Tab-separated table of C-alpha atoms in Angstrom:
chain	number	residue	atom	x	y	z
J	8	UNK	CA	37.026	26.338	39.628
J	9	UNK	CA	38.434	23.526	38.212
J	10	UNK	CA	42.394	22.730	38.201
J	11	UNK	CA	44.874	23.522	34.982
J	12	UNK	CA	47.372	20.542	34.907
J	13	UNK	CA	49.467	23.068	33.043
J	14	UNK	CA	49.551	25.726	35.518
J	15	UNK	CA	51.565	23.243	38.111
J	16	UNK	CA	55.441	23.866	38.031
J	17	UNK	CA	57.826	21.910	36.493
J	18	UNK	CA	59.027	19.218	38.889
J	19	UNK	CA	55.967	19.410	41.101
J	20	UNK	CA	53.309	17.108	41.818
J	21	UNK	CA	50.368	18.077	41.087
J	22	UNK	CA	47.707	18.701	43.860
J	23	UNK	CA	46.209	15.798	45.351
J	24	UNK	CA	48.688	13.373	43.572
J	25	UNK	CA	51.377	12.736	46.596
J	26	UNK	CA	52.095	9.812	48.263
J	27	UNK	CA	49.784	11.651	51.269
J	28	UNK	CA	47.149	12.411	49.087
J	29	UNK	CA	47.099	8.288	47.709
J	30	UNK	CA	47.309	7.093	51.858
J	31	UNK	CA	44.728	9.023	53.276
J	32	UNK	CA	41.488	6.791	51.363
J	33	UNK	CA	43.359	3.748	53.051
J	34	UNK	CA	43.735	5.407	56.829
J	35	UNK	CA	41.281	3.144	58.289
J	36	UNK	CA	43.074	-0.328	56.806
J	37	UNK	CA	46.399	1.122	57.258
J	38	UNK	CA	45.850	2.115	61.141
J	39	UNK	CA	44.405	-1.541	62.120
J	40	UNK	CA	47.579	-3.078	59.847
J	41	UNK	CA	49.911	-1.336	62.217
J	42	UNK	CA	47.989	-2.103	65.374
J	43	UNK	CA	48.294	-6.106	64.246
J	44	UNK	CA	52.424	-5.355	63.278
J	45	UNK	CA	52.740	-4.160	67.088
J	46	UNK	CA	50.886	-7.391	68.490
J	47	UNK	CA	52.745	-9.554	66.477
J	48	UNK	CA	56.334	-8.350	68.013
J	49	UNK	CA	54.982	-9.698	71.652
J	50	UNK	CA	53.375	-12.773	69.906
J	51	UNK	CA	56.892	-13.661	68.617
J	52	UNK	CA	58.190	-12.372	65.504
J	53	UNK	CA	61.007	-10.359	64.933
J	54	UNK	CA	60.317	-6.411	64.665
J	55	UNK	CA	61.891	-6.202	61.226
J	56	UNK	CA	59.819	-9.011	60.605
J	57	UNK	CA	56.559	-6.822	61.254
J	58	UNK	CA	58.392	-3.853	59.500
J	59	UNK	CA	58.084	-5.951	56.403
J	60	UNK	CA	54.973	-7.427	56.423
J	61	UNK	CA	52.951	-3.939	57.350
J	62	UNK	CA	55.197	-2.990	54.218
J	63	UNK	CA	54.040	-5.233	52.031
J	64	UNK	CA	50.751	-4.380	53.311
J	65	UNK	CA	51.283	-0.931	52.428
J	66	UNK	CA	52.492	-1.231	48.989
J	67	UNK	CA	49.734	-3.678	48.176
J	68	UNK	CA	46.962	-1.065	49.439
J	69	UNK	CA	48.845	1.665	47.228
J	70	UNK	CA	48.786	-0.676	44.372
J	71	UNK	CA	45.974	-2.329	43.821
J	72	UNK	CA	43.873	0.541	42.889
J	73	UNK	CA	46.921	1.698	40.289
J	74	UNK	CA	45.780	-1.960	38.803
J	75	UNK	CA	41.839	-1.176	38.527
J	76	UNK	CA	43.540	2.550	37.172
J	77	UNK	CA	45.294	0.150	34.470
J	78	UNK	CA	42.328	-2.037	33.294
J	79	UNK	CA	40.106	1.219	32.966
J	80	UNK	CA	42.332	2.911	30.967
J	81	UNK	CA	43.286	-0.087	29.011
J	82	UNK	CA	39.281	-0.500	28.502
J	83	UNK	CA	38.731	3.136	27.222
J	84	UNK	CA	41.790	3.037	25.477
J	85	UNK	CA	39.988	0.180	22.683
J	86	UNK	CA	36.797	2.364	22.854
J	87	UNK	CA	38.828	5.276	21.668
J	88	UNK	CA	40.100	3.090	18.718
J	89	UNK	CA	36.800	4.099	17.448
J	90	UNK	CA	36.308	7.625	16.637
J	91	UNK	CA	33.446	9.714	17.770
J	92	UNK	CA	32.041	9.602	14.255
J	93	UNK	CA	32.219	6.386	13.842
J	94	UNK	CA	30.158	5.990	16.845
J	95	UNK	CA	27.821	8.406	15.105
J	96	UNK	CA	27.445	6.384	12.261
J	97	UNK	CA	26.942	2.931	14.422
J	98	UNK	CA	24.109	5.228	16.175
J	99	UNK	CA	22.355	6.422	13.068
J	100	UNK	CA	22.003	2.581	11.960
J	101	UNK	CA	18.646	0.887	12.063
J	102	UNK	CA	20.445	-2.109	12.336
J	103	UNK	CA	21.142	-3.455	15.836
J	104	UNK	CA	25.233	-3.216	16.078
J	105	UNK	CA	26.827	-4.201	19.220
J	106	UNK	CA	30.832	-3.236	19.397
J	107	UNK	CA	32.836	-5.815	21.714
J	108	UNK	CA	36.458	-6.130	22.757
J	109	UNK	CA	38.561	-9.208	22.549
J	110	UNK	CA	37.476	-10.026	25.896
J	111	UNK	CA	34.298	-9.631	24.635
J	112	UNK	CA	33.480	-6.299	26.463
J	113	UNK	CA	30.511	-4.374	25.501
J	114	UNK	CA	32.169	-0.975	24.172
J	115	UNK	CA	29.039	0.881	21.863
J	116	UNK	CA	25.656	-0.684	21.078
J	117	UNK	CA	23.394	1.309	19.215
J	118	UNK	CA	19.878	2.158	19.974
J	119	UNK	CA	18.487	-0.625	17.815
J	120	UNK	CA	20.491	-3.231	19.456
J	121	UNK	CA	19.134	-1.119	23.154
J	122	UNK	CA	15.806	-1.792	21.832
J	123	UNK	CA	16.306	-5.581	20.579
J	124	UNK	CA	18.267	-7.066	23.599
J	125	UNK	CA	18.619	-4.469	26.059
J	126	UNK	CA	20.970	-2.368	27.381
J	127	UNK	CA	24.361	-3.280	28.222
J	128	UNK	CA	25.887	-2.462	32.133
J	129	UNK	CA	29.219	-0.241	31.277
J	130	UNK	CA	31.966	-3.105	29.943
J	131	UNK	CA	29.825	-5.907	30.767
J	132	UNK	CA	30.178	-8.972	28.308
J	133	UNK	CA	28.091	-10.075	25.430
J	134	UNK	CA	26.512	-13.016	28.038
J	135	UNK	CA	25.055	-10.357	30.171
J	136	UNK	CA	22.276	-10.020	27.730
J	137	UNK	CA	22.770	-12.764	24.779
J	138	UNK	CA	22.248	-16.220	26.011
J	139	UNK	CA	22.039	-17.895	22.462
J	140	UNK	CA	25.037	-21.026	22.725
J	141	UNK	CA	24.277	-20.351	18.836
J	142	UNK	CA	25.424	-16.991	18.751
J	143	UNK	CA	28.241	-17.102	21.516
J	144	UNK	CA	29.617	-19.964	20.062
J	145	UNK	CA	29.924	-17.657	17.020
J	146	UNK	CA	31.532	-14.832	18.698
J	147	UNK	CA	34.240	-17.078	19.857
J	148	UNK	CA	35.262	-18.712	16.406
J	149	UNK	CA	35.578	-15.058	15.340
J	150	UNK	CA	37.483	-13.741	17.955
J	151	UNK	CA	39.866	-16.614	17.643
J	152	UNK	CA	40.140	-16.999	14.008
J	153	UNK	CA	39.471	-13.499	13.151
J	154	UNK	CA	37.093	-14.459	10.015
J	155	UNK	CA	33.689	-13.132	9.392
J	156	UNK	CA	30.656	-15.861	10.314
J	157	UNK	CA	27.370	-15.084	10.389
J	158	UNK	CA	24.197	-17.802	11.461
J	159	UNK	CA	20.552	-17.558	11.238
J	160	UNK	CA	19.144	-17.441	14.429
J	161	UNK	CA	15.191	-18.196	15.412
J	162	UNK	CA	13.595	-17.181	18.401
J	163	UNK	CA	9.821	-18.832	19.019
J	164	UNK	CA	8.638	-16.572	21.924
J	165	UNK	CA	6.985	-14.043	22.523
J	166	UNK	CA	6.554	-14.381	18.946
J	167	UNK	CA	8.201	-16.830	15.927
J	168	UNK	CA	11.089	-14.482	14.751
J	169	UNK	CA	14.472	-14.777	12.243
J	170	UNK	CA	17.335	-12.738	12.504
J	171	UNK	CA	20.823	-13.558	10.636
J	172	UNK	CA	23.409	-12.574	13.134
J	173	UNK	CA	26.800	-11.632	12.016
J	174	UNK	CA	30.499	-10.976	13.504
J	175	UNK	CA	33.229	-9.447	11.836
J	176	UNK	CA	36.555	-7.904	12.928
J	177	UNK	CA	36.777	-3.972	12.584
J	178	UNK	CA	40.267	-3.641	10.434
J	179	UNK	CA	41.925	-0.714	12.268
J	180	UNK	CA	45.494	-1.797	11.957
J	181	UNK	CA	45.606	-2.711	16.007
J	182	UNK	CA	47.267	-4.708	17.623
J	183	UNK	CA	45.818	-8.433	18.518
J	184	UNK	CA	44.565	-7.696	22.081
J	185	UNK	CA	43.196	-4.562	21.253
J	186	UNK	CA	41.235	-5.939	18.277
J	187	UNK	CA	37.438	-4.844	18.047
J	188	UNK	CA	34.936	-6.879	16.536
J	189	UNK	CA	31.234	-6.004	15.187
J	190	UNK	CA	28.096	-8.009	15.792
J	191	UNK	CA	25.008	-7.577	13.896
J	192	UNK	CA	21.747	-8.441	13.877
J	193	UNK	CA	19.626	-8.394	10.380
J	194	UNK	CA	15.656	-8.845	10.334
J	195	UNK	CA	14.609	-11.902	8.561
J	196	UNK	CA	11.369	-12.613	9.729
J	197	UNK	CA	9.031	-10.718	7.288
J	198	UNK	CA	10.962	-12.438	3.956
J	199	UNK	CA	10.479	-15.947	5.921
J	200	UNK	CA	6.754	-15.131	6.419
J	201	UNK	CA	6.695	-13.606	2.640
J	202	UNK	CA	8.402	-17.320	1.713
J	203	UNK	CA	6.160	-19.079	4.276
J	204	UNK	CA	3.564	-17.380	2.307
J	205	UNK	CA	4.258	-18.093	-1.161
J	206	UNK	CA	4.803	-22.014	-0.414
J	207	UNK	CA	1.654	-22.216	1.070
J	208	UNK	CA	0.123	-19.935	-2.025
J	209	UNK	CA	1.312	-22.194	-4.639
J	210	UNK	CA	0.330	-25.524	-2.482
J	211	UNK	CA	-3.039	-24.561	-1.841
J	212	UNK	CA	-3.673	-23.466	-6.024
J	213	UNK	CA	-2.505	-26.340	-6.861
J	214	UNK	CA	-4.204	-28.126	-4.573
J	215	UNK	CA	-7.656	-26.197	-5.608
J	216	UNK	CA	-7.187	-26.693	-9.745
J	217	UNK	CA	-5.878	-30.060	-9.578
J	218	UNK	CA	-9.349	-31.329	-7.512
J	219	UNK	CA	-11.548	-30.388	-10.569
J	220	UNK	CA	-8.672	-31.495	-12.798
J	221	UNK	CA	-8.869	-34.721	-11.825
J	222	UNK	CA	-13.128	-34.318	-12.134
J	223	UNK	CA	-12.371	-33.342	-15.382
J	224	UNK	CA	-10.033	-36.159	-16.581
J	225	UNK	CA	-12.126	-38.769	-14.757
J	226	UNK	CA	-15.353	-37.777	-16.706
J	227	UNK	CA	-13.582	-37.740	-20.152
J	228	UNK	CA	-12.040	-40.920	-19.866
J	229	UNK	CA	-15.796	-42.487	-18.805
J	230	UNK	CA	-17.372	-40.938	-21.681
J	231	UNK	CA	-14.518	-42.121	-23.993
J	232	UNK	CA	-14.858	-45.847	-22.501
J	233	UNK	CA	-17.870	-47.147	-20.811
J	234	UNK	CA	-20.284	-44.281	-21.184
J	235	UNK	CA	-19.628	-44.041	-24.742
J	236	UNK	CA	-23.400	-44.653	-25.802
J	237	UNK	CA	-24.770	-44.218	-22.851
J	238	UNK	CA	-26.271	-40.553	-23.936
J	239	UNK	CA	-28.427	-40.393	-20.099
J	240	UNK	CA	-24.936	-40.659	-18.295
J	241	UNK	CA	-23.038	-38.072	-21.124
J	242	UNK	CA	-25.670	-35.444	-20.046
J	243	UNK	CA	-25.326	-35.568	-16.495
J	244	UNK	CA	-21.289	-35.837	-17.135
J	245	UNK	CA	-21.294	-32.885	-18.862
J	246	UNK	CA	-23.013	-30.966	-16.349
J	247	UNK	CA	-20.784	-31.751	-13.470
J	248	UNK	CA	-17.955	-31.297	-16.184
J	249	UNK	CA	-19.472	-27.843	-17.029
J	250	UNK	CA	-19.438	-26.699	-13.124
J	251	UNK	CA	-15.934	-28.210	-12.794
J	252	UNK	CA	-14.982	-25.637	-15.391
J	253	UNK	CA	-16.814	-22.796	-13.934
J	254	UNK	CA	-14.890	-23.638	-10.173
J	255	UNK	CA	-11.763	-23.366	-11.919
J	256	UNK	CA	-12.482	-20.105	-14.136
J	257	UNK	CA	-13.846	-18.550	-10.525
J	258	UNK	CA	-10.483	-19.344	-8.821
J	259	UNK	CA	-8.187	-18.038	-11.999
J	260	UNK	CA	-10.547	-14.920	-11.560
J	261	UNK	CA	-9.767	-14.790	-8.190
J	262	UNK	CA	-6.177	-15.249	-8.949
J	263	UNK	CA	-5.976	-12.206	-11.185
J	264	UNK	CA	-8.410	-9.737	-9.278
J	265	UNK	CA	-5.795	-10.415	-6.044
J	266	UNK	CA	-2.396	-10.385	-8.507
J	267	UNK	CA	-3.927	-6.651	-9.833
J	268	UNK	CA	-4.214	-5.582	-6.201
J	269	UNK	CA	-0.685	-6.187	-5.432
J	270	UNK	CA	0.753	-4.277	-8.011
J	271	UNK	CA	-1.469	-0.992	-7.390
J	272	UNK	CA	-1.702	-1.646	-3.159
J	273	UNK	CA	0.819	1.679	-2.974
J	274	UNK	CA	-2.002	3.396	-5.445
J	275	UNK	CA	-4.752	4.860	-3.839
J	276	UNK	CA	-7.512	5.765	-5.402
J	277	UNK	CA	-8.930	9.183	-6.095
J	278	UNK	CA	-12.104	8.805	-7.291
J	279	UNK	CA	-15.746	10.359	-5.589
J	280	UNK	CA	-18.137	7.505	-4.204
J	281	UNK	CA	-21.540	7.415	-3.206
J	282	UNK	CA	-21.256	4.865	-0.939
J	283	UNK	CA	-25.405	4.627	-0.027
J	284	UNK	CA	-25.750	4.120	-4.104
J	285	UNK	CA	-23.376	1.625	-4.468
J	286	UNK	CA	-24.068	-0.698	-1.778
J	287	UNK	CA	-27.981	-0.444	-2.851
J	288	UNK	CA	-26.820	-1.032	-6.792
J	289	UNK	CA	-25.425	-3.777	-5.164
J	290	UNK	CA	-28.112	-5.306	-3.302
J	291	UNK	CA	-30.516	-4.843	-6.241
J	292	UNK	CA	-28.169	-7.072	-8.290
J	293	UNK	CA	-28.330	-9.982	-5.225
J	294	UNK	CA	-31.629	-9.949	-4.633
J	295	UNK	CA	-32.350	-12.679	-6.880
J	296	UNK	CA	-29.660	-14.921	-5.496
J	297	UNK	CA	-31.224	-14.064	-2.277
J	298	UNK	CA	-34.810	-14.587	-3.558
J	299	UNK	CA	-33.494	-17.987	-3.897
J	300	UNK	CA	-31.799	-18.766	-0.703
J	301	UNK	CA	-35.074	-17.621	1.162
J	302	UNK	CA	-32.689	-14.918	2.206
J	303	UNK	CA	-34.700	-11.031	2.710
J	304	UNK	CA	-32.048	-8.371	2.545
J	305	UNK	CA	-33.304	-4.975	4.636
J	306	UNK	CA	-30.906	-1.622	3.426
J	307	UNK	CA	-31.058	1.218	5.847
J	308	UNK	CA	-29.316	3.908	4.232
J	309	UNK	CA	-28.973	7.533	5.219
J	310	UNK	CA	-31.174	10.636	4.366
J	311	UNK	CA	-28.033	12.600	2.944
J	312	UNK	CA	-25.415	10.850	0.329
J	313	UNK	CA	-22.448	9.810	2.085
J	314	UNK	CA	-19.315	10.411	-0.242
J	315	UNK	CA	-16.134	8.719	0.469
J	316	UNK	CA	-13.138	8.364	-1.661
J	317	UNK	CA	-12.199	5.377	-3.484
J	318	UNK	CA	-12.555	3.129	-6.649
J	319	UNK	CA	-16.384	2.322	-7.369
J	320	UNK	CA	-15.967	-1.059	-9.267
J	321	UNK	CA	-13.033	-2.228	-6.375
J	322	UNK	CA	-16.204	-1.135	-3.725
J	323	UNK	CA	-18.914	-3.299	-5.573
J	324	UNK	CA	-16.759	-6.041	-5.546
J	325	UNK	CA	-16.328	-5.832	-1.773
J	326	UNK	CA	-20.007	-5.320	-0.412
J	327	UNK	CA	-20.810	-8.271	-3.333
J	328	UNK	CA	-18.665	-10.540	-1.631
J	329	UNK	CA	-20.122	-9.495	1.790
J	330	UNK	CA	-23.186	-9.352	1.274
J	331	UNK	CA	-23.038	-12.818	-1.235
J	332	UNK	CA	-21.366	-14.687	1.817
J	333	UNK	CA	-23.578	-13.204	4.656
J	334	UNK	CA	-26.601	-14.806	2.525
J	335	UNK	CA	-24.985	-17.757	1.682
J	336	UNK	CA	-23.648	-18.843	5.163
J	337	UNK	CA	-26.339	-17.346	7.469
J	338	UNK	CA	-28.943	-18.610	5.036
J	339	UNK	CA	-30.527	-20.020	8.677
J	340	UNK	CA	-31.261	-16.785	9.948
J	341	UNK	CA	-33.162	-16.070	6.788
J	342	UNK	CA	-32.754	-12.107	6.748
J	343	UNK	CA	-29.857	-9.896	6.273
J	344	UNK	CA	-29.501	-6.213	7.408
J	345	UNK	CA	-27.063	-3.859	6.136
J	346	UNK	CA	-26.733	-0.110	7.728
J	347	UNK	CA	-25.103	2.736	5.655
J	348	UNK	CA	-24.434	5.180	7.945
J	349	UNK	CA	-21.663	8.112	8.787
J	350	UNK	CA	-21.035	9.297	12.314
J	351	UNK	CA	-18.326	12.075	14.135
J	352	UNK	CA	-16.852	9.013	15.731
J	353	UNK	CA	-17.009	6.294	13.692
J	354	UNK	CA	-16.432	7.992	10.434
J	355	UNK	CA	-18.380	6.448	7.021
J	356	UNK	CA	-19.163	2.683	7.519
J	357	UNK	CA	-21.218	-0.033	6.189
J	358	UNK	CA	-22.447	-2.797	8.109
J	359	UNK	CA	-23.512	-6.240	6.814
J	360	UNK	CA	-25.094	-8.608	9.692
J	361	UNK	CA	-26.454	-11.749	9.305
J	362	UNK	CA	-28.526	-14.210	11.702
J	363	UNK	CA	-26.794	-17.267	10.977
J	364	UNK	CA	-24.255	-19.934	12.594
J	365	UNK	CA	-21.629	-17.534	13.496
J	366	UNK	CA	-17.851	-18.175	13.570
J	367	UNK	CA	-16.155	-19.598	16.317
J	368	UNK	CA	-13.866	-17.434	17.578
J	369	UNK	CA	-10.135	-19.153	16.682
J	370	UNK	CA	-11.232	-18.579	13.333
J	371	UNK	CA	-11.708	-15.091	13.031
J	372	UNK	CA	-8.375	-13.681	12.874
J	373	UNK	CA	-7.580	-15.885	9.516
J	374	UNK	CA	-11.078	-15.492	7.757
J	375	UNK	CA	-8.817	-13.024	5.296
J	376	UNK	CA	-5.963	-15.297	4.439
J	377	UNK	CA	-5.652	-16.981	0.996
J	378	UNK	CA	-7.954	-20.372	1.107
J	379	UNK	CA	-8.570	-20.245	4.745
J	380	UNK	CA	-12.085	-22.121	5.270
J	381	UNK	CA	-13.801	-22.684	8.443
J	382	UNK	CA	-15.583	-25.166	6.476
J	383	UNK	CA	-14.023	-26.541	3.673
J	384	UNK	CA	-17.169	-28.530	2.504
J	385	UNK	CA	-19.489	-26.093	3.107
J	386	UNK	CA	-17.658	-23.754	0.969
J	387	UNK	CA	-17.266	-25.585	-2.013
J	388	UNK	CA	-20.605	-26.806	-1.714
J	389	UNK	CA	-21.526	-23.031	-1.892
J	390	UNK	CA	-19.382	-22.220	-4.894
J	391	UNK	CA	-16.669	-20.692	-3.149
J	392	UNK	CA	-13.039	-20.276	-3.840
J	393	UNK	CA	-11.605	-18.763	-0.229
J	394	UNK	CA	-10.511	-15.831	-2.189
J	395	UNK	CA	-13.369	-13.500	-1.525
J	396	UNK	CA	-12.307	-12.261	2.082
J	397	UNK	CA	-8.500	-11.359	0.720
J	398	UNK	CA	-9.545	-9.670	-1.729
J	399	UNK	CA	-11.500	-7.767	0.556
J	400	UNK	CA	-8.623	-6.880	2.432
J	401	UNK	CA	-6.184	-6.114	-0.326
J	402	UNK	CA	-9.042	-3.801	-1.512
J	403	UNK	CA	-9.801	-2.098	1.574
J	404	UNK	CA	-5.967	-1.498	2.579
J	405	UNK	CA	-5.328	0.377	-1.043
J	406	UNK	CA	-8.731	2.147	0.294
J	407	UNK	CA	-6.883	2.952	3.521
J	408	UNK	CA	-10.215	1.539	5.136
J	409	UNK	CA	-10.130	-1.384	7.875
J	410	UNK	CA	-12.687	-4.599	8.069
J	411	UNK	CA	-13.978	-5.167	11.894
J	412	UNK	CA	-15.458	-8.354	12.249
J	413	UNK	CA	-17.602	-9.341	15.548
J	414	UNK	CA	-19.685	-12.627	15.463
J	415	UNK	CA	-21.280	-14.965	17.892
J	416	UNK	CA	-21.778	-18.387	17.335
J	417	UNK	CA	-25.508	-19.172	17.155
J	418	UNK	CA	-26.350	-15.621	16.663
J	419	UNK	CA	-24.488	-14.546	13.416
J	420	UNK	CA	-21.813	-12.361	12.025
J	421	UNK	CA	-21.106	-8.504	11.279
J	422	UNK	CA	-18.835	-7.040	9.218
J	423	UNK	CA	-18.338	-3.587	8.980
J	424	UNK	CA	-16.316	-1.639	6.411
J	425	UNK	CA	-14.800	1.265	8.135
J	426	UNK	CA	-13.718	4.499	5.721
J	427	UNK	CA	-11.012	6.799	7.170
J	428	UNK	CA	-12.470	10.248	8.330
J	429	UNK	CA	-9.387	11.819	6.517
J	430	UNK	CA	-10.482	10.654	3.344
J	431	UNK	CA	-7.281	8.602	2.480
J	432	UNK	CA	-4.616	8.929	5.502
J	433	UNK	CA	-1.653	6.882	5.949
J	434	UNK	CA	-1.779	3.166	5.124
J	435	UNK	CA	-2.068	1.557	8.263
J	436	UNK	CA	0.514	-0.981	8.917
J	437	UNK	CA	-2.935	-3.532	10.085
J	438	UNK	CA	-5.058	-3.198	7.318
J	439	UNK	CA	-7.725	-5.321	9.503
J	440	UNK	CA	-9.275	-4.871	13.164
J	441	UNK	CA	-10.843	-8.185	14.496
J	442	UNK	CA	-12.961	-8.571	17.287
């Protein structure tokens, strides 16, 4: 049954709250003081003497846990400054949001900030867990000029990340050392890699139309001047000029196919595909580019049509660049086998294998990205534009499908397109599975 302050009488203490009731946690010190106030009459002093210091004694014991009774209070007393809802709203924010004191106290964090730099002791400070110089030399110009300042702040392990951390004062009217002050923490790290991105998107373009460019110029301005009549050296310019032109048509081809994919990726696609036809309409259009690279393509495909949904013109273009790269860089193994095949566990999938070099395997993980070559020679030299592989991805994440890649050097490379069994579930925040 627990006690009704109101039901004691006026002019009573209240159970438990008597000067008794405060000396009886302290019997043990209070006993040995007294024992040393006795021995120190014989050792010399004057008995009022060790009346007053076993006093003192007293009133220090009684008082010093009325002081730790003080600075709770006067800690709970700033977290009630902020209402219960307002603590519900803090909560409800994705945001990390850490609420601190003048003294920089911890009073609320929110789960986001639990989750980001870990939970906070009951009023410990913001050092307990933030050891940034950036951002506590931040707290302290706000807490002593009161202004808002905010900083970008990078961390580089575990992994490279940007956050722009913020502290404000919460206006509530109190007074200055009961002030409360916000700290925030905003995610910046996917629009730095989306700006990391870009830079190196425009740099590499550039970089890949101003190389035949330059062919281009160099040509005309030796057919215009010393190869003017020289009609055996204007032939052969214009065919290098003419495959100049082609390289550059390929890339702004690229270009577009990959800018298209962008602006649909939320838009799946709801057509019906017969996957087994469309890889083998495929392979009959290679086979003479493979009939010329000494390359023999074997198709296994399944006894019963395998339907999967998707976009059958976005498909061709993926198993033609797959296929058109596995004969064009494992052109050594001289055969290429692709399965077609649909299993309980592995859902629809086509594989594409060759017998070639193989990647190494600190390439792998960036074969998709924009211009990423593991050879940049060999690629041109092949006619490529290091396009092919993202679009691939782009077209396979609108496909909500995934692209496992396995390869050994000196034995060759798979790739495997891998169709969802649920038809088109959610898009899967890794498009891509390497291994």
């Amino acid at each position: 049954m627990v006690d009704n302050p109101q039901d004691t009488p006026v002019g009573a203490e209240a159970p438990g709250t008597g000067l008794a009731a405060r000396l009886r946690p302290h019997a043990g010190p209070l006993a040995v003081g007294a024992v040393m106030a006795l021995a120190s009459v014989p050792a010399g002093l004057e008995p009022w003497q060790s009346i007053f210091g076993y006093g003192l004694f007293t009133a220090g014991l009684l008082l010093w846990p009325s002081g730790r009774a003080v600075a709770r209070a006067k800690a709970e007393s700033r977290a009630a400054q902020v209402s219960a809802q307002d603590f519900s709203v803090i909560e409800a924010l994705d945001m990390p949001t850490v609420i601190f004191d003048q003294d920089t106290q911890v009073v609320r964090q929110n789960t986001a900030a639990r989750t980001l730099i870990g939970a906070y002791p009951e009023r410990a400070s913001l050092s307990a867990r933030i050891r940034s110089p950036v951002i506590l030399d931040l707290v302290a110009r706000v807490v002593a000029r009161g202004l808002t300042e905010s900083v970008e702040y990078t961390e580089r392990v575990p992994s490279e990340r940007w956050h722009e951390v913020r502290v404000s004062l919460i206006a509530n009217g109190s007074p200055s050392d009961n002030r409360l002050f916000v700290l925030t923490f905003r995610d910046l790290t996917e629009a730095r890699r989306m700006d990391r991105m870009r830079t190196d998107f425009v740099a590499n373009a550039s970089h890949e139309l101003r190389t035949p460019l330059a062919s281009l110029m160099g040509f005309i301005e030796t057919m215009q001047g010393p190869a003017r009549n020289d009609e055996a050296a204007q032939t052969r310019f214009f065919g290098i000029m003419l495959e100049q032109a082609q390289r550059m048509a390929r890339l702004i081809d690229d270009l577009l196919s990959l800018s298209r994919l962008e602006m649909r990726a939320h838009v799946a696609p709801d057509g019906e595909v017969d996957l087994g036809g469309t890889v083998a309409h495929v392979v009959d259009t290679l086979k003479p580019m493979a009939d010329d690279l000494g390359v023999a393509i074997e198709l296994d495909l399944p006894q019963d049509p395998i339907t999967v949904t998707g976009d059958v013109d976005e498909l061709i273009q993926v198993f033609s660049n797959l296929i058109e790269n596995a004969c064009k860089y494992g052109q050594t193994g001289k055969r290429v086998k692709i399965i077609v095949a649909s299993t309980d566990e592995a859902g629809s999938h086509v594989t594409i294998q060759d017998f070639g070099p193989g990647i190494a395997k600190e390439h792998v993980p960036r074969l998709t990205e924009r211009f990423y070559r593991v050879d940049v020679e060999t690629s041109r030299a092949k006619k490529g534009t290091g396009l092919g592989l993202a679009i691939v991805k782009h077209i396979l994440a609108r496909h909500r499908a995934r692209l496992v890649v396995r390869s050994t050097p000196g034995e060759g490379s798979a790739f495997t397109v891998k169709f969802s069994q649920s038809g088109l579930g959610k898009l899967s925040s890794s498009s891509e599975l390497y291994e």
